[in-house]
mmCIF file of C-alpha atoms in Angstrom:
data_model
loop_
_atom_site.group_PDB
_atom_site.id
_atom_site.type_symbol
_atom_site.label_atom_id
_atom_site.label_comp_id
_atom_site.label_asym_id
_atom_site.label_seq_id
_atom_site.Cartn_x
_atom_site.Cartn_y
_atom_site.Cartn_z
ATOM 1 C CA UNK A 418 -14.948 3.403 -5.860
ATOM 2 C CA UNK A 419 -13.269 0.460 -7.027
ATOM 3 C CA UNK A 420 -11.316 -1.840 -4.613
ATOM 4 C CA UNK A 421 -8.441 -1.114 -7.084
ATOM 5 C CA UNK A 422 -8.474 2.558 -6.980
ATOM 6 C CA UNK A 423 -9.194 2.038 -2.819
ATOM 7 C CA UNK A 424 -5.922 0.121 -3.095
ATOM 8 C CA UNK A 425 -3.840 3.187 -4.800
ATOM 9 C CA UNK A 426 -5.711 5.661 -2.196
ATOM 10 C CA UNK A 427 -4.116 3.285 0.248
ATOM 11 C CA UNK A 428 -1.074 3.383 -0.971
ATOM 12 C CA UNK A 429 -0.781 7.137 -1.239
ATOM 13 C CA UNK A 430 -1.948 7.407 2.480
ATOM 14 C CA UNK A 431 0.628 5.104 3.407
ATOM 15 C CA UNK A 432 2.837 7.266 1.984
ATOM 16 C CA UNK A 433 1.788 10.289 4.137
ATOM 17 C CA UNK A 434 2.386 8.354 6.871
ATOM 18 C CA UNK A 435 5.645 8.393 6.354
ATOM 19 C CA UNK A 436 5.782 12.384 6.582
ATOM 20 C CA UNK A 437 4.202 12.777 9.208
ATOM 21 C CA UNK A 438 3.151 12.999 12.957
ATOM 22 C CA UNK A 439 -0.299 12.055 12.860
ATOM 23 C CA UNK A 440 -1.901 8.724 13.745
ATOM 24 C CA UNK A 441 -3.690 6.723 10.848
ATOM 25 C CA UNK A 442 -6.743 7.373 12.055
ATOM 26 C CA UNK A 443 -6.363 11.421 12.161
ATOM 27 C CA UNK A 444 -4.720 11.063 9.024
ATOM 28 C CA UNK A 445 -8.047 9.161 7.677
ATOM 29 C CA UNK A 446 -10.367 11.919 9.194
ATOM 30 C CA UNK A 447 -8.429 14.117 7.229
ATOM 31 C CA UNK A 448 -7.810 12.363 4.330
ATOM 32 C CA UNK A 449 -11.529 11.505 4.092
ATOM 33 C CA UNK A 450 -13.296 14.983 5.304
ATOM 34 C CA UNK A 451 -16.266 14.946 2.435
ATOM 35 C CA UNK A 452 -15.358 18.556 1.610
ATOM 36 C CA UNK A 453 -11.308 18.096 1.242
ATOM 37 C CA UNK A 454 -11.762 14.980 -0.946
ATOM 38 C CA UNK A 455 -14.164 16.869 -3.341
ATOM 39 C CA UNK A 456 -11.843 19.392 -3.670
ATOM 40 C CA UNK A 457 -8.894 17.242 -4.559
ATOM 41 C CA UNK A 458 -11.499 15.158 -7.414
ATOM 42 C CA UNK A 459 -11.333 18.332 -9.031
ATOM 43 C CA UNK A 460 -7.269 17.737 -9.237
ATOM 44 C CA UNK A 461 -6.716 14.508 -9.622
ATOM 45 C CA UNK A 462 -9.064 11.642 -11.026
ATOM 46 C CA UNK A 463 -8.064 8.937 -8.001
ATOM 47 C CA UNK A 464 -10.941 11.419 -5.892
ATOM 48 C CA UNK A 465 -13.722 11.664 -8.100
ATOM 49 C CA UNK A 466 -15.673 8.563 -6.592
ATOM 50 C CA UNK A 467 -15.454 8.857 -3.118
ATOM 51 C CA UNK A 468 -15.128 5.759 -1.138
ATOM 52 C CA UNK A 469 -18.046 4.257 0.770
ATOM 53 C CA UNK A 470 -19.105 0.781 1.675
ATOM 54 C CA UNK A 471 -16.896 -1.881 1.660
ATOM 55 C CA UNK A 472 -14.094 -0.003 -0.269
ATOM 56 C CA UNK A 473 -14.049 2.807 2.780
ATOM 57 C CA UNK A 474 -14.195 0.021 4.691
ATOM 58 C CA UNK A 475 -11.633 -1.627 2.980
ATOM 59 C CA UNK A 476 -9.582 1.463 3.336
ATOM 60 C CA UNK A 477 -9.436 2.002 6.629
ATOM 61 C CA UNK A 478 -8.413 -1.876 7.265
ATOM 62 C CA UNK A 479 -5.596 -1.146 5.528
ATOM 63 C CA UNK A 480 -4.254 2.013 6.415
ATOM 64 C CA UNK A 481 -4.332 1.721 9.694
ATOM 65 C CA UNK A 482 -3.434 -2.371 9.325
ATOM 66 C CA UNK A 483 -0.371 -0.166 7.981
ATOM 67 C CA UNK A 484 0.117 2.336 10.751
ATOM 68 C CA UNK A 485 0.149 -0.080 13.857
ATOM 69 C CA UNK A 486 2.097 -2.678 11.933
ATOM 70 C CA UNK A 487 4.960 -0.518 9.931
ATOM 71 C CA UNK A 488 7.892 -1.568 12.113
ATOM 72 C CA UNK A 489 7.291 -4.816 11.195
ATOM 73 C CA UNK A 490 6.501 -4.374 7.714
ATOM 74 C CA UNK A 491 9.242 -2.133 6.819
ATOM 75 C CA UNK A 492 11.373 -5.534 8.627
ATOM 76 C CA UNK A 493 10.020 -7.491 5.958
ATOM 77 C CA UNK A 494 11.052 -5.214 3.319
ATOM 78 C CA UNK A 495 14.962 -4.878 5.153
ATOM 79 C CA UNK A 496 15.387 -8.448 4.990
ATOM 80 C CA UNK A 497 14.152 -9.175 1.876
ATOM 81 C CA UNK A 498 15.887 -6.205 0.180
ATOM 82 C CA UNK A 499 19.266 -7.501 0.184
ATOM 83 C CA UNK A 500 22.352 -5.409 -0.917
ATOM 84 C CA UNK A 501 20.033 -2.163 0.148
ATOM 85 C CA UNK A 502 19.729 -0.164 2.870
ATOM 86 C CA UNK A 503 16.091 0.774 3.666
ATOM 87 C CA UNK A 504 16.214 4.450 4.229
ATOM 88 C CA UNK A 505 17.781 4.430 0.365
ATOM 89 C CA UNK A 506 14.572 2.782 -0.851
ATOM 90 C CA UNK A 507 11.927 4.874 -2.842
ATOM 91 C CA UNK A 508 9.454 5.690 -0.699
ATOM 92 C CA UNK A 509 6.191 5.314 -2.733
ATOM 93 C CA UNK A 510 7.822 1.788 -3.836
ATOM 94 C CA UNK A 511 8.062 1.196 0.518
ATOM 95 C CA UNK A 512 4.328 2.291 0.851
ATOM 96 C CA UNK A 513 3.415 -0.208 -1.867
ATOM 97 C CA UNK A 514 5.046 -2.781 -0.303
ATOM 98 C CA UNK A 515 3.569 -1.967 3.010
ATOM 99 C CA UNK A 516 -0.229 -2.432 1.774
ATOM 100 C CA UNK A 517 0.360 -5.393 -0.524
ATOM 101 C CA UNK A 518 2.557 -7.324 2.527
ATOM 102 C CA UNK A 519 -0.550 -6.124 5.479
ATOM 103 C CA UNK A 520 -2.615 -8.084 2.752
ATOM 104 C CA UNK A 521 -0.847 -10.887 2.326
ATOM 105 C CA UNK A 522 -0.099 -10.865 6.257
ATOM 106 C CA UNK A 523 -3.550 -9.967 7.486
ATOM 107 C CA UNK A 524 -6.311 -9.882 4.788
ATOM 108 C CA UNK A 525 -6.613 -13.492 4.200
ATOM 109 C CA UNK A 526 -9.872 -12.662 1.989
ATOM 110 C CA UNK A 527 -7.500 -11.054 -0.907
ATOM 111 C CA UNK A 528 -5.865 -13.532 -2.622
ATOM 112 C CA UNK A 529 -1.654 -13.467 -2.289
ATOM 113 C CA UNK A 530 -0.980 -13.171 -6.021
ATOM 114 C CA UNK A 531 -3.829 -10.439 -6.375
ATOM 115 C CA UNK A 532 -2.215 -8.593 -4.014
ATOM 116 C CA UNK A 533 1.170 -8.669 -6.011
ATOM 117 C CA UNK A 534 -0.371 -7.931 -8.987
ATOM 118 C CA UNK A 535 -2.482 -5.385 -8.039
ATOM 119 C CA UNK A 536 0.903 -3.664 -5.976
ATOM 120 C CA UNK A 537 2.703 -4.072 -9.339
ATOM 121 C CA UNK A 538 0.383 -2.484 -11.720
ATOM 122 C CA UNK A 539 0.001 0.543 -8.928
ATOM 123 C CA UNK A 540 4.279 0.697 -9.068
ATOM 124 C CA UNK A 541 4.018 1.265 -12.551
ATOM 125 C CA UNK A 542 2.316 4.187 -12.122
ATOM 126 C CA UNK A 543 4.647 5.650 -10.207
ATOM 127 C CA UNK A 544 7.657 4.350 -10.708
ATOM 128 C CA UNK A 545 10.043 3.102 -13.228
ATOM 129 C CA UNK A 546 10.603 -0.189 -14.685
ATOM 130 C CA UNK A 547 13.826 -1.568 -12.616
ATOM 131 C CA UNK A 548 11.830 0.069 -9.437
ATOM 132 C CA UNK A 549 8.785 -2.140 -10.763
ATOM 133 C CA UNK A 550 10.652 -5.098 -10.837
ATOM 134 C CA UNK A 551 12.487 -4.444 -7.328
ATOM 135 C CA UNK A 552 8.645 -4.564 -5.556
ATOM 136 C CA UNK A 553 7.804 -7.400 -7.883
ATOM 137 C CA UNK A 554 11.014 -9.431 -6.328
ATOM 138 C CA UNK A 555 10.256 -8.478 -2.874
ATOM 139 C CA UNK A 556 6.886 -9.230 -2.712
ATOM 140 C CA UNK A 557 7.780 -12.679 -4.524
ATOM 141 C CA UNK A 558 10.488 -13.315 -1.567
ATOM 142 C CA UNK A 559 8.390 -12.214 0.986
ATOM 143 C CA UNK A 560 5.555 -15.015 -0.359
ATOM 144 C CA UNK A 561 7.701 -17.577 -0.781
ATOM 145 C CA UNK A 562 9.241 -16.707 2.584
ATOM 146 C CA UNK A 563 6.877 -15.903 5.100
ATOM 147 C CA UNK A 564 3.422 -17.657 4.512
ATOM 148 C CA UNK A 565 3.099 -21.212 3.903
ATOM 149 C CA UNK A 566 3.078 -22.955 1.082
ATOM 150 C CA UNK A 567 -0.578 -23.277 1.127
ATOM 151 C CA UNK A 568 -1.195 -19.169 1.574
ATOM 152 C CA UNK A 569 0.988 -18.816 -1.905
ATOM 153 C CA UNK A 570 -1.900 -18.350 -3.953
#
């Protein structure tokens, strides 16, 4: 599995967090069960390489980087979303922003502008083209306003 296509498994597991009750790392059990993923490869082309090595590693960093630090993450997104309330917000465009800000915030390995990109090219997936350019903002504001200068690349 790529570390792109780890990325938009991320991103869709951030999403269930949102919905529901369980912890990240139940939620990764789950997710992850060898027998559950084969059966959703045969759905849905995201599961037909199942992740292992660093991109299972990878994932795991990140969704439960995600899970323990969502309060702060969906602060981020508040403040930087001005004119909108968060609970109006799409909510696959709020998991997006959730991986590519734990990255920026806590995965100093993955470059800040990679992280963008990659969130932006996963957004247009799945959302539309003013929605694309709403995470594309954020992200931007949240760079230029919460790392320094020398993180911005």
């Amino acid at each position: 599995m790529t570390r792109t296509a780890a990325r938009e498994l991320a991103v869709r597991l951030a999403y269930e967090l949102g919905y529901t009750n369980e912890s990240a790392s139940a939620l990764l059990a789950r997710a992850l069960d060898r027998e559950e993923y084969d059966t959703l490869g045969q759905e849905d082309t995201l599961y037909q390489s199942y992740p292992e090595g660093q991109a299972a590693s990878y994932l795991r960093t990140v969704v439960e980087g995600v899970g323990a630090h969502g309060a702060e993450l969906d602060g981020y997104i508040e403040k930087y979303a001005i004119g909108w309330q968060f609970a109006r917000l799409p909510r696959v465009a709020t998991a997006i922003m959730r991986v590519a800000m734990y990255e920026m915030l806590y995965m100093p390995e993955i470059p800040n502008r990679t992280a963008i990109n990659e969130a932006v090219n996963i957004a247009k997936r799945y959302e539309d083209e003013k929605v694309v350019g709403f995470i594309n903002g954020i992200l931007g504001s949240f760079l230029r306003g919460e790392l320094p200068e020398e993180e911005q690349s």
